[in-house]
PDB file of C-alpha atoms in Angstrom:
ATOM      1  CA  UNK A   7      21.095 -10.908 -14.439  1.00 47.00           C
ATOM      2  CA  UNK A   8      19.181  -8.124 -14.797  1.00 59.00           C
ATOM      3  CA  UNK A   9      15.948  -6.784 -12.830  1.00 60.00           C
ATOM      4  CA  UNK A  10      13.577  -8.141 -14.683  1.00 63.00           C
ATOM      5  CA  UNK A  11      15.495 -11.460 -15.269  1.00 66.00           C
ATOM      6  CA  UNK A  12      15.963 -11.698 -11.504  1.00 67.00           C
ATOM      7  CA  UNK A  13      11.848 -10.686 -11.103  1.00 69.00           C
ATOM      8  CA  UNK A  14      10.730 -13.627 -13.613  1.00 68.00           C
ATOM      9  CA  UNK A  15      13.066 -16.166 -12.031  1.00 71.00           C
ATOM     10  CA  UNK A  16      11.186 -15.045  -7.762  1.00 72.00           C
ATOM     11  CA  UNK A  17       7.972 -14.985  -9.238  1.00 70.00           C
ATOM     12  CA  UNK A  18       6.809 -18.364  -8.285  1.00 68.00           C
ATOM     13  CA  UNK A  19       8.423 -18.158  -4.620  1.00 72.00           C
ATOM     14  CA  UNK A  20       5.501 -15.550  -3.766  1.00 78.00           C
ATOM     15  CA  UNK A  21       2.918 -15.979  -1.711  1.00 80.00           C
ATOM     16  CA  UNK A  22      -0.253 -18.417  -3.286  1.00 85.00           C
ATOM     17  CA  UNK A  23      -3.359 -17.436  -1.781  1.00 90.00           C
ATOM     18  CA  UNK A  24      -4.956 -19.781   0.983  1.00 91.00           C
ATOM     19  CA  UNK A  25      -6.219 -22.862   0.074  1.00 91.00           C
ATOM     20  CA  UNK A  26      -9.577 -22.197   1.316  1.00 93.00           C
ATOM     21  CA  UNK A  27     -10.111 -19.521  -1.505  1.00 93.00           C
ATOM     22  CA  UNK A  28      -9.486 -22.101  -4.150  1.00 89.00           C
ATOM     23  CA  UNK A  29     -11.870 -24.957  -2.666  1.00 93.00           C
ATOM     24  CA  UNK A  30     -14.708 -22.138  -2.110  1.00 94.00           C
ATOM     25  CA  UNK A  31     -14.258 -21.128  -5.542  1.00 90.00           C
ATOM     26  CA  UNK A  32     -14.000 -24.482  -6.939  1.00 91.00           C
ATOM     27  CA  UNK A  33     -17.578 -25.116  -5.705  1.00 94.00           C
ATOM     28  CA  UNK A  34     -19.296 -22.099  -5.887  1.00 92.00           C
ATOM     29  CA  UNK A  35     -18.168 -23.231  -9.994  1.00 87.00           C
ATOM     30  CA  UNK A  36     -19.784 -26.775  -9.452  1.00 90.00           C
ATOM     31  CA  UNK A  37     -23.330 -26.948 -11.222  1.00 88.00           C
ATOM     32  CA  UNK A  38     -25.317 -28.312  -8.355  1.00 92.00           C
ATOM     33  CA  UNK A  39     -23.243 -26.395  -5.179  1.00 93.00           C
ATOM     34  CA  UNK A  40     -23.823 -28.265  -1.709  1.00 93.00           C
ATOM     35  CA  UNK A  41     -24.622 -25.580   0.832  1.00 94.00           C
ATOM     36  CA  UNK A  42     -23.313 -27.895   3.703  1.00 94.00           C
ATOM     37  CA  UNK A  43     -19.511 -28.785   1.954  1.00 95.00           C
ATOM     38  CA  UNK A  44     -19.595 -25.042   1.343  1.00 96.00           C
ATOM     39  CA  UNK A  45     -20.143 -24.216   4.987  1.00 95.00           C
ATOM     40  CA  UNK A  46     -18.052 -27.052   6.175  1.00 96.00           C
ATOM     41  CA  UNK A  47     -15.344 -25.685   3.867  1.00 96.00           C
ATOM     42  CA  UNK A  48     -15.537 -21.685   5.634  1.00 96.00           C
ATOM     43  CA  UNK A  49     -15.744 -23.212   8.972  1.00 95.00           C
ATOM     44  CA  UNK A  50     -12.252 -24.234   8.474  1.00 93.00           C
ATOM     45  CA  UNK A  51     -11.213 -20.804   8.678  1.00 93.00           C
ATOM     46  CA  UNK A  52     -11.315 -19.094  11.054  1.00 92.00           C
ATOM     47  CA  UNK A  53     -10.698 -15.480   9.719  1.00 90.00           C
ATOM     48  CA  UNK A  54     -13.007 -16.272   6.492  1.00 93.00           C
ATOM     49  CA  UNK A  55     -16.117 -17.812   8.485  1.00 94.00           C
ATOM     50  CA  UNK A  56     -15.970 -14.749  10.945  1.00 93.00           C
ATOM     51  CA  UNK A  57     -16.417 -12.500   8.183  1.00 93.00           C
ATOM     52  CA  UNK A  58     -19.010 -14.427   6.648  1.00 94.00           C
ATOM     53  CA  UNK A  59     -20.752 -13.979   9.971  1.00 94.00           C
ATOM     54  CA  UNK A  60     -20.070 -10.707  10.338  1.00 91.00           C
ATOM     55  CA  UNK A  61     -20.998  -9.555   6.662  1.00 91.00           C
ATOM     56  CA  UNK A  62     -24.483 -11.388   7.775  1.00 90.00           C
ATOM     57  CA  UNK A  63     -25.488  -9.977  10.259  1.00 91.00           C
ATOM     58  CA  UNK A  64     -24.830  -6.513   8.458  1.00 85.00           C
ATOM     59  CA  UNK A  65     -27.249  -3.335   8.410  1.00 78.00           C
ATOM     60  CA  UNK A  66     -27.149  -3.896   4.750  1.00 77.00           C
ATOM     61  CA  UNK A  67     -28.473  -7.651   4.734  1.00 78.00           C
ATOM     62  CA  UNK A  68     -31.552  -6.522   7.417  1.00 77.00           C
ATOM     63  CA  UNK A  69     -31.472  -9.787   8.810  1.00 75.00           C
ATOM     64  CA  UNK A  70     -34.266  -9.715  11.525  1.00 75.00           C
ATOM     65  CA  UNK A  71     -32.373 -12.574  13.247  1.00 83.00           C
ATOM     66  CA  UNK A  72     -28.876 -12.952  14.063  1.00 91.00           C
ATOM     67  CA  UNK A  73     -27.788 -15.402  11.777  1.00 92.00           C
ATOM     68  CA  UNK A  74     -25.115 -17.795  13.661  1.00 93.00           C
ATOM     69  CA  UNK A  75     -24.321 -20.608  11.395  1.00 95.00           C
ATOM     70  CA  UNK A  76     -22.645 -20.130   7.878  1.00 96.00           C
ATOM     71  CA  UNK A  77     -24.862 -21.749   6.025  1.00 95.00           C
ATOM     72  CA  UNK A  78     -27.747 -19.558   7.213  1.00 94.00           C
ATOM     73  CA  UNK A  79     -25.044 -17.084   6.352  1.00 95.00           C
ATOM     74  CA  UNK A  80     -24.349 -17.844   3.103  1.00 95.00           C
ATOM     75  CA  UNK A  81     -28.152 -19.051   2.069  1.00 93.00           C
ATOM     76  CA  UNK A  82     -28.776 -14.715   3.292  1.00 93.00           C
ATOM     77  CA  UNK A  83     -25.670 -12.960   2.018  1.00 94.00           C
ATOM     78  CA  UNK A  84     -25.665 -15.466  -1.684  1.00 94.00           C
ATOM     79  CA  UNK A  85     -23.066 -16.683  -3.696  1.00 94.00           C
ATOM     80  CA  UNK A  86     -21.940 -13.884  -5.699  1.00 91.00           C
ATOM     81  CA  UNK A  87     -21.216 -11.904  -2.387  1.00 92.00           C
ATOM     82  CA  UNK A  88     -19.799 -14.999  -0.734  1.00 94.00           C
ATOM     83  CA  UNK A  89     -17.262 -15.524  -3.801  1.00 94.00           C
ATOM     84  CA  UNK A  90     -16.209 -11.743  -3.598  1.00 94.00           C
ATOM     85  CA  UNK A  91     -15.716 -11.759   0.125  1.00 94.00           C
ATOM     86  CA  UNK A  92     -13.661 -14.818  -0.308  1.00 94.00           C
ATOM     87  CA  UNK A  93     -11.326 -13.808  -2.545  1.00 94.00           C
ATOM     88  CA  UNK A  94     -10.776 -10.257  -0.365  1.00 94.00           C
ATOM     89  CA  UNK A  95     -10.239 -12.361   2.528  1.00 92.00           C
ATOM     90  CA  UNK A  96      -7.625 -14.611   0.745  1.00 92.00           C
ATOM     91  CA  UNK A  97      -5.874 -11.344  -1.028  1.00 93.00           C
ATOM     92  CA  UNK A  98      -5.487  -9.302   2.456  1.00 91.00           C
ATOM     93  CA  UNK A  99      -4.167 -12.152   4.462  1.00 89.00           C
ATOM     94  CA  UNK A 100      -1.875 -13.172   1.930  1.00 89.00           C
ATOM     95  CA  UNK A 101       0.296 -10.323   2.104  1.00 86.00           C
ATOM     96  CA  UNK A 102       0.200  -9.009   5.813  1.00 82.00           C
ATOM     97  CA  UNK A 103       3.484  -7.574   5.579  1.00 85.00           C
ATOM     98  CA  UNK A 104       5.899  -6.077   3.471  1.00 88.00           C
ATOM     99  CA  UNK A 105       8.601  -3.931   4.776  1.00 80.00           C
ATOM    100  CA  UNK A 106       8.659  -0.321   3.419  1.00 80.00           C
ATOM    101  CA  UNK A 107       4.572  -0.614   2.449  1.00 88.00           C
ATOM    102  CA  UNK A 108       1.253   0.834   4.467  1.00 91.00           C
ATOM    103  CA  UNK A 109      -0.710  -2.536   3.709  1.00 94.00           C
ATOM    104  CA  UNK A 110      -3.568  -0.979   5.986  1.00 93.00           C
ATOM    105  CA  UNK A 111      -3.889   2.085   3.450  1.00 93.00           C
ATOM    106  CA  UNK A 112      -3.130  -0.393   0.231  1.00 95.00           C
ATOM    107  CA  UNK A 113      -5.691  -2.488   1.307  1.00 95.00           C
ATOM    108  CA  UNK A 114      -8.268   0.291   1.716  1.00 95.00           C
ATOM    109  CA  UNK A 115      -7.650   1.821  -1.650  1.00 96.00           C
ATOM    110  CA  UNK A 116      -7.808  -1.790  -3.011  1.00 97.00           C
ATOM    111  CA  UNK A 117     -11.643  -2.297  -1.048  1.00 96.00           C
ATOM    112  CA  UNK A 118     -12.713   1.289  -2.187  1.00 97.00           C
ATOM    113  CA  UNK A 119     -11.592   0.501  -5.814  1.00 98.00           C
ATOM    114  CA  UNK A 120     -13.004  -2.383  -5.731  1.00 97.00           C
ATOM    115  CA  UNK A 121     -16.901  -1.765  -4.050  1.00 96.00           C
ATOM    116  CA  UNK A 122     -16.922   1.470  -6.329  1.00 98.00           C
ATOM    117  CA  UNK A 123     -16.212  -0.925  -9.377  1.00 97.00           C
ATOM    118  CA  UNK A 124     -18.925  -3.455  -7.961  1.00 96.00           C
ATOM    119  CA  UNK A 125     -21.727  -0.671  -7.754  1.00 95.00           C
ATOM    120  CA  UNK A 126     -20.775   1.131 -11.284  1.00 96.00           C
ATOM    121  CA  UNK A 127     -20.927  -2.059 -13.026  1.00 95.00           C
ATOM    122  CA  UNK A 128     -24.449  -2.511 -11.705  1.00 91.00           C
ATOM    123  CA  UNK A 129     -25.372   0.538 -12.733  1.00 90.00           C
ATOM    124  CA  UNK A 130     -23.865  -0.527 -16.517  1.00 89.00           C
ATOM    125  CA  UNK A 131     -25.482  -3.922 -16.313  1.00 89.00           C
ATOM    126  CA  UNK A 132     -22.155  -5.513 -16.447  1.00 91.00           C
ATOM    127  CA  UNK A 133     -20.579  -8.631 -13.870  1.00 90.00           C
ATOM    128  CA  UNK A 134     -20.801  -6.913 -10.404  1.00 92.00           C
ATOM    129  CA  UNK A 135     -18.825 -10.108  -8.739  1.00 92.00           C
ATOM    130  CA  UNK A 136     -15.994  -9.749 -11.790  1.00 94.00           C
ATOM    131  CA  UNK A 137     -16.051  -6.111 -11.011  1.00 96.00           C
ATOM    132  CA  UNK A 138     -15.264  -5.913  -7.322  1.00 96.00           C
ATOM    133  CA  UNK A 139     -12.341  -8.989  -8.028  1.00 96.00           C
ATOM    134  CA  UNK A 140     -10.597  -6.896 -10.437  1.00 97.00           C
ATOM    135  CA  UNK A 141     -11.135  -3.687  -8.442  1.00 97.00           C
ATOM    136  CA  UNK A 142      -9.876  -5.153  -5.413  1.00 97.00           C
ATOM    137  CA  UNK A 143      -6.357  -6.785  -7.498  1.00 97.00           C
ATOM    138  CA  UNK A 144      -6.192  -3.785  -9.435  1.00 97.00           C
ATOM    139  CA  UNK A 145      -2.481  -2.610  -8.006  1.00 96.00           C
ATOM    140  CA  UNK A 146      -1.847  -6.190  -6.097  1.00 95.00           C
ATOM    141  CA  UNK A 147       1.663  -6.030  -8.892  1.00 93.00           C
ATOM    142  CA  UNK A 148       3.111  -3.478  -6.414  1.00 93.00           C
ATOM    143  CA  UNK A 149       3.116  -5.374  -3.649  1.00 92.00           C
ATOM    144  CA  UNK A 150       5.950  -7.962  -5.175  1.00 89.00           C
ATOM    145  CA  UNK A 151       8.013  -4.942  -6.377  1.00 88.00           C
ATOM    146  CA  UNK A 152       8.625  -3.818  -2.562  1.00 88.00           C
ATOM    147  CA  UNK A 153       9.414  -8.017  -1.889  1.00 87.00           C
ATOM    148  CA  UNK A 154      11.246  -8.493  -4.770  1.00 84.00           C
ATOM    149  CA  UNK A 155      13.198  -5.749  -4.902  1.00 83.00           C
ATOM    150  CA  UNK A 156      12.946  -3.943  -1.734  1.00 87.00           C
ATOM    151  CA  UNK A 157      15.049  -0.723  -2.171  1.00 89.00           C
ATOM    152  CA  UNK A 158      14.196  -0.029  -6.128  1.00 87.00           C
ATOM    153  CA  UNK A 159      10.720  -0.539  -5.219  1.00 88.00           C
ATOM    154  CA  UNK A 160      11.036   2.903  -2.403  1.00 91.00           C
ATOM    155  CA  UNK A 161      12.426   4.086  -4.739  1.00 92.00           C
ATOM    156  CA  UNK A 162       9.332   3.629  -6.958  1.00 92.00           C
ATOM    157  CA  UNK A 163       7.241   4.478  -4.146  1.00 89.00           C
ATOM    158  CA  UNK A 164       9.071   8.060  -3.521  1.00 90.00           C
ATOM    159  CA  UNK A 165       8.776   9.164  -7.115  1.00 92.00           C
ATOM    160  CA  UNK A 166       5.016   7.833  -7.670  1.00 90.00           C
ATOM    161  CA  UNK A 167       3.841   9.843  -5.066  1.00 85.00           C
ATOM    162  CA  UNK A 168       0.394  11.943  -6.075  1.00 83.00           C
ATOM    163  CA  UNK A 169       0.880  10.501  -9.627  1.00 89.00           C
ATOM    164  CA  UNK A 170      -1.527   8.173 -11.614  1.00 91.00           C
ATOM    165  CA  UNK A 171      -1.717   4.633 -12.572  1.00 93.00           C
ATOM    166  CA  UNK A 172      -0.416   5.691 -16.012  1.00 93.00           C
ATOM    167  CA  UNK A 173       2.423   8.053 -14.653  1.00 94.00           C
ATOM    168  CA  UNK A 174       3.005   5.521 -12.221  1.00 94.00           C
ATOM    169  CA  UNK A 175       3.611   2.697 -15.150  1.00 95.00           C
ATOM    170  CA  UNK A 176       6.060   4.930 -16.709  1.00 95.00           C
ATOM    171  CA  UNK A 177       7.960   5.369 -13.373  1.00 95.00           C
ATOM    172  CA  UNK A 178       7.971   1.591 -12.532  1.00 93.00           C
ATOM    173  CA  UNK A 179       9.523   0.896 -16.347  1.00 93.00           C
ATOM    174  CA  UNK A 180      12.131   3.895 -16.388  1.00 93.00           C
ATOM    175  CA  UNK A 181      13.496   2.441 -12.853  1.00 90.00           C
ATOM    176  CA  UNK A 182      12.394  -1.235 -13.113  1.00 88.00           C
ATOM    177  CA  UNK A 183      11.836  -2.458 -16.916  1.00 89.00           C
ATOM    178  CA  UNK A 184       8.464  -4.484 -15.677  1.00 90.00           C
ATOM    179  CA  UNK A 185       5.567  -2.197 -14.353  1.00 93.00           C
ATOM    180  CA  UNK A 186       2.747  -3.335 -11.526  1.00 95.00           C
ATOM    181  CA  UNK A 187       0.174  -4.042 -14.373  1.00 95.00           C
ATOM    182  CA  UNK A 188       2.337  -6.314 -16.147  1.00 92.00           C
ATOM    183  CA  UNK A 189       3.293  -8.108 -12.684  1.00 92.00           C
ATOM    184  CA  UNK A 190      -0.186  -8.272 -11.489  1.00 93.00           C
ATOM    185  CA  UNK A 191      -1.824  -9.949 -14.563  1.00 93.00           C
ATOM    186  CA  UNK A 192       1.003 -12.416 -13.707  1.00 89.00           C
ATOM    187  CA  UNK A 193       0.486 -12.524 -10.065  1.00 90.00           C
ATOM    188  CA  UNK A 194      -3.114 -13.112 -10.947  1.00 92.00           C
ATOM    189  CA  UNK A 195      -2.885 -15.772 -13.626  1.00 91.00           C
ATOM    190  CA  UNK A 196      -0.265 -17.749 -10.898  1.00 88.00           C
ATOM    191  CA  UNK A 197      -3.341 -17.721  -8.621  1.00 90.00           C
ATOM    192  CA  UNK A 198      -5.342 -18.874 -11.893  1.00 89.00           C
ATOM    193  CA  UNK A 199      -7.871 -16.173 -12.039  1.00 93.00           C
ATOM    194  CA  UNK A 200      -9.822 -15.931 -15.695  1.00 91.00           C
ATOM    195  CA  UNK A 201      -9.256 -14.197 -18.254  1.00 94.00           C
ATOM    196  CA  UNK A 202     -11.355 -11.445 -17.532  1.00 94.00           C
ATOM    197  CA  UNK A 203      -9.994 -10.262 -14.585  1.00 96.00           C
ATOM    198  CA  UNK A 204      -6.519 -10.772 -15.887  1.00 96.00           C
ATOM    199  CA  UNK A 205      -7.579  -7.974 -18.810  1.00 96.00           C
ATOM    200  CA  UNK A 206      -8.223  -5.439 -16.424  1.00 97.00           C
ATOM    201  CA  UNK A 207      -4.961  -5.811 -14.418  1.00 97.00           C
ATOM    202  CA  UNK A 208      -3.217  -5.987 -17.906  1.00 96.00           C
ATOM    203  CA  UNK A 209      -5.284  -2.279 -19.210  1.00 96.00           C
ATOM    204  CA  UNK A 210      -6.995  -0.631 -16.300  1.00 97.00           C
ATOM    205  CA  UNK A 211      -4.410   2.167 -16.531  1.00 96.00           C
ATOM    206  CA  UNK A 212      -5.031   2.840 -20.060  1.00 96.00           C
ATOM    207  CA  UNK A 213      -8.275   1.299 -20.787  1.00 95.00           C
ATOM    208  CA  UNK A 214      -8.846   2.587 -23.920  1.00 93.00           C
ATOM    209  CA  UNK A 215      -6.040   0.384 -25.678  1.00 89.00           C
ATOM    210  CA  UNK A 216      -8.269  -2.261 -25.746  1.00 86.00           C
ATOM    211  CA  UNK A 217     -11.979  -1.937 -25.792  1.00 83.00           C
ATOM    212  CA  UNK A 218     -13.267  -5.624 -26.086  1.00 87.00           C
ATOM    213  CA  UNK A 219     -11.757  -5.143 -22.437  1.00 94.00           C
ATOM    214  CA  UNK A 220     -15.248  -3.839 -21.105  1.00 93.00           C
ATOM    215  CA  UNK A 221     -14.779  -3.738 -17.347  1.00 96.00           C
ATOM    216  CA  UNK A 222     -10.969  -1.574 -17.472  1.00 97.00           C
ATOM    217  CA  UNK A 223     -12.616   1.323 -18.064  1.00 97.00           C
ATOM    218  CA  UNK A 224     -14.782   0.498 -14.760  1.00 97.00           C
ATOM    219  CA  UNK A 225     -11.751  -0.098 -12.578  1.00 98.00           C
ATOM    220  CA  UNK A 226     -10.233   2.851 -13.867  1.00 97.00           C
ATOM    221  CA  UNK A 227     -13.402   5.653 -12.645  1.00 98.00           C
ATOM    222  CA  UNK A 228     -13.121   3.670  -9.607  1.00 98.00           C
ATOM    223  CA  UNK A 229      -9.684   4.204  -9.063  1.00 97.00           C
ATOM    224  CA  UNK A 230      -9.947   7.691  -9.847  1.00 97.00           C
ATOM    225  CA  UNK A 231     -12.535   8.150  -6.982  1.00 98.00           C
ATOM    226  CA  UNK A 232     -10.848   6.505  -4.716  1.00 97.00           C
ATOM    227  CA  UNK A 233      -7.868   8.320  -5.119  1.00 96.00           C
ATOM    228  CA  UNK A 234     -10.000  11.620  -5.157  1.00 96.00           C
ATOM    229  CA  UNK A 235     -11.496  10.163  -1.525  1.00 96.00           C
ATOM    230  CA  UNK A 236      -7.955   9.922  -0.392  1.00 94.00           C
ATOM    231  CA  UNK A 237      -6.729  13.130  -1.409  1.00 93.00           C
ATOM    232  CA  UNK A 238      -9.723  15.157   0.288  1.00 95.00           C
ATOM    233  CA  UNK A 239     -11.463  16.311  -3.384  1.00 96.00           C
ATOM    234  CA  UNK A 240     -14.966  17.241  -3.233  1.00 97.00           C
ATOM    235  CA  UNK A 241     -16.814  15.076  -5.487  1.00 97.00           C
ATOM    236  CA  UNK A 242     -17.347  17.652  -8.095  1.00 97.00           C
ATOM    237  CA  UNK A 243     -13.820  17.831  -8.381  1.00 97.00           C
ATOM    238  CA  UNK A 244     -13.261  14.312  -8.897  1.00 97.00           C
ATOM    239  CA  UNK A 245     -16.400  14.449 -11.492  1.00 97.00           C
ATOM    240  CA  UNK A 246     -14.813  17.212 -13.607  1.00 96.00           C
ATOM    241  CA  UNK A 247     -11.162  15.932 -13.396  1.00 96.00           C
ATOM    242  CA  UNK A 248     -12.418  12.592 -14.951  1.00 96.00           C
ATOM    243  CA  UNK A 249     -10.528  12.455 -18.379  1.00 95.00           C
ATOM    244  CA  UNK A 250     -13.095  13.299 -20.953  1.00 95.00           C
ATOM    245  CA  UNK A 251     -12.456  10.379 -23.392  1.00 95.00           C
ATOM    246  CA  UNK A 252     -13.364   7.881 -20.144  1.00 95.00           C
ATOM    247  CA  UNK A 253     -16.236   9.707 -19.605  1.00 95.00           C
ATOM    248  CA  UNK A 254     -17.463   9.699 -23.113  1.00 94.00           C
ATOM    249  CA  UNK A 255     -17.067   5.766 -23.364  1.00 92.00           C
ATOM    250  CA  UNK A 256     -18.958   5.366 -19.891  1.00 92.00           C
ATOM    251  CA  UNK A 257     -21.739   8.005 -21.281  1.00 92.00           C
ATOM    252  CA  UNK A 258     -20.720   9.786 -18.386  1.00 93.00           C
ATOM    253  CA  UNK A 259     -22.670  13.313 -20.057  1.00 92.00           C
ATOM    254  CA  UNK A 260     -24.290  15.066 -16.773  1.00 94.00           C
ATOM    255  CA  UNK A 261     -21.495  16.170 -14.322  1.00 93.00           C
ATOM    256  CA  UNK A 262     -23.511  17.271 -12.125  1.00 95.00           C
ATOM    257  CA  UNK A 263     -25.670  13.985 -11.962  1.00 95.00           C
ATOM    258  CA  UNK A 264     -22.153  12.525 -12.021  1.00 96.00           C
ATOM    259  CA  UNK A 265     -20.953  13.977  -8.823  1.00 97.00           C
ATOM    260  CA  UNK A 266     -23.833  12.997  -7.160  1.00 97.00           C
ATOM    261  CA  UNK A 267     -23.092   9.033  -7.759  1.00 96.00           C
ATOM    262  CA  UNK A 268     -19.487   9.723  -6.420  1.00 97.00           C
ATOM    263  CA  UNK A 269     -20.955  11.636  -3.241  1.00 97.00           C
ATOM    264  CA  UNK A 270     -22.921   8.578  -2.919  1.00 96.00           C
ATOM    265  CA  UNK A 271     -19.620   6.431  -2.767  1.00 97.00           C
ATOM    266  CA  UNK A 272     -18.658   7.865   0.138  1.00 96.00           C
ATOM    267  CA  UNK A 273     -19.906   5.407   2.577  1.00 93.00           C
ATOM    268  CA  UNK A 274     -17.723   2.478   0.794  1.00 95.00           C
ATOM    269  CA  UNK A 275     -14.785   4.354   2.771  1.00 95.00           C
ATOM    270  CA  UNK A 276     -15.574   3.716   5.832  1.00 90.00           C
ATOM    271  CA  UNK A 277     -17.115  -0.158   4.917  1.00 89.00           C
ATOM    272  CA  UNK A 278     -13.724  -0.677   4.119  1.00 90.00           C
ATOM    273  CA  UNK A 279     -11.999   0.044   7.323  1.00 87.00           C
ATOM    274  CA  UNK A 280     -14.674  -1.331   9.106  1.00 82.00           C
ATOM    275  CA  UNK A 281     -13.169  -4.856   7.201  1.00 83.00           C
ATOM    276  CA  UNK A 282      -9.357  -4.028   7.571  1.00 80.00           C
TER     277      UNK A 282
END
């Protein structure tokens, strides 16, 4: 059997994310949502209802008050931003560890990508709540390499060091025959998110292959901030390095103006170790 034999035959032993992600979810979908089977629902956990609480009672939410119940929570912080906080808290305590990997610093690239992706897709008019989901599962197909196949996937990890989602891709096929796109559009469709998100996963690393795939080329200036946060670049750098076909599609035309959003982005760094 080979690798990628042996990968589709584990697939469905990995992790499923909390229950409590798929019962939010399911009613934040219902027509006329219940505020108090919503709350009752977070109160079950303990994790999820804390942050709930805690993204509340937030600078950014100016709450006058401190809001101590969920569904004051909730009725303050709204659905959209509920549904995205629930599916972060599901993803990052479904995988809490994996031998060989820094979860702490995958999860933080994951939050960056993913609030980055949130705020540019506002700024296109596009689905901010889709946005931040697919930012934030963007690279979640690594994480089963390193379960799956622990020693080819340091392996992977050695030789992808400093190199892009693309390069990367390459990398995971020469050694692996399956790449982390490929495995998280799976991953993702196990854990039955839509379509859209699943078209992201499936292109963000080469998002002009398909352009009825609007928000890849989103995730993929996200992901190239981030990275450029992680890696010390000065905003300008990360504006200019941008590859000039993405920028065209996003009407990215003033680098300067450009550089100035990305400088902005800073502050989603440290929001997202003050989650982790």
């Amino acid at each position: 059997m080979n690798l990628v034999d042996n990968f589709f035959e584990q697939i469905n032993h990995l992790p499923m994310l909390p229950k409590v992600v798929q019962e939010v979810t399911e009613q934040l979908n219902e027509d006329d949502i219940d505020l108090h089977k919503l709350a009752n629902t977070i109160n079950h956990d303990q994790v999820l209802s804390a942050r709930v609480l805690r993204m509340s009672n937030s600078a950014y939410f100016g709450c006058s008050r401190q809001v101590k119940t969920i569904e004051d929570a909730v009725a303050l912080i709204g659905f959209e931003n509920l549904e995205t906080l629930v599916v972060a808290s599901g993803v990052t305590t479904t995988f809490t560890s994996i031998p060989g990997m820094d979860l702490h610093h995958f999860w933080g690239h994951s939050l960056i990508t993913a609030s980055i992706s949130r705020q540019i897709s506002h700024e296109f008019g596009l689905h901010a709540g889709t946005a931040y989901i697919a930012g934030l599962l963007h690279s979640v197909g690594q994480l089963p390499i390193h379960i799956v196949f622990p020693a080819a996937g340091a392996q992977v990890l050695h030789a992808c060091r400093g190199q892009s989602a693309l390069e990367r891709k390459g990398i995971e096929q020469s050694i692996l025959g399956i790449d982390h796109c490929q495995i998280g559009e799976m991953l993702a469709k196990m854990w039955n998110f839509p379509e859209e998100i699943l078209c992201v996963l499936r292109h963000y690393a080469e998002p002009l292959k398909d352009k009825d795939c609007i928000l890849a080329p989103v995730v993929y200036v996200a992901v190239h901030i981030a990275s450029g946060f992680e890696l010390g670049k000065s905003a300008e750098e990360i504006a200019t390095s941008l590859d000039p076909a993405i920028a065209k599609l996003l009407n990215i035309t003033n680098q300067q103006a450009f550089a100035e959003k990305i400088d902005s982005y800073q502050h989603f760094v440290h929001e997202a170790q003050d989650y982790l």
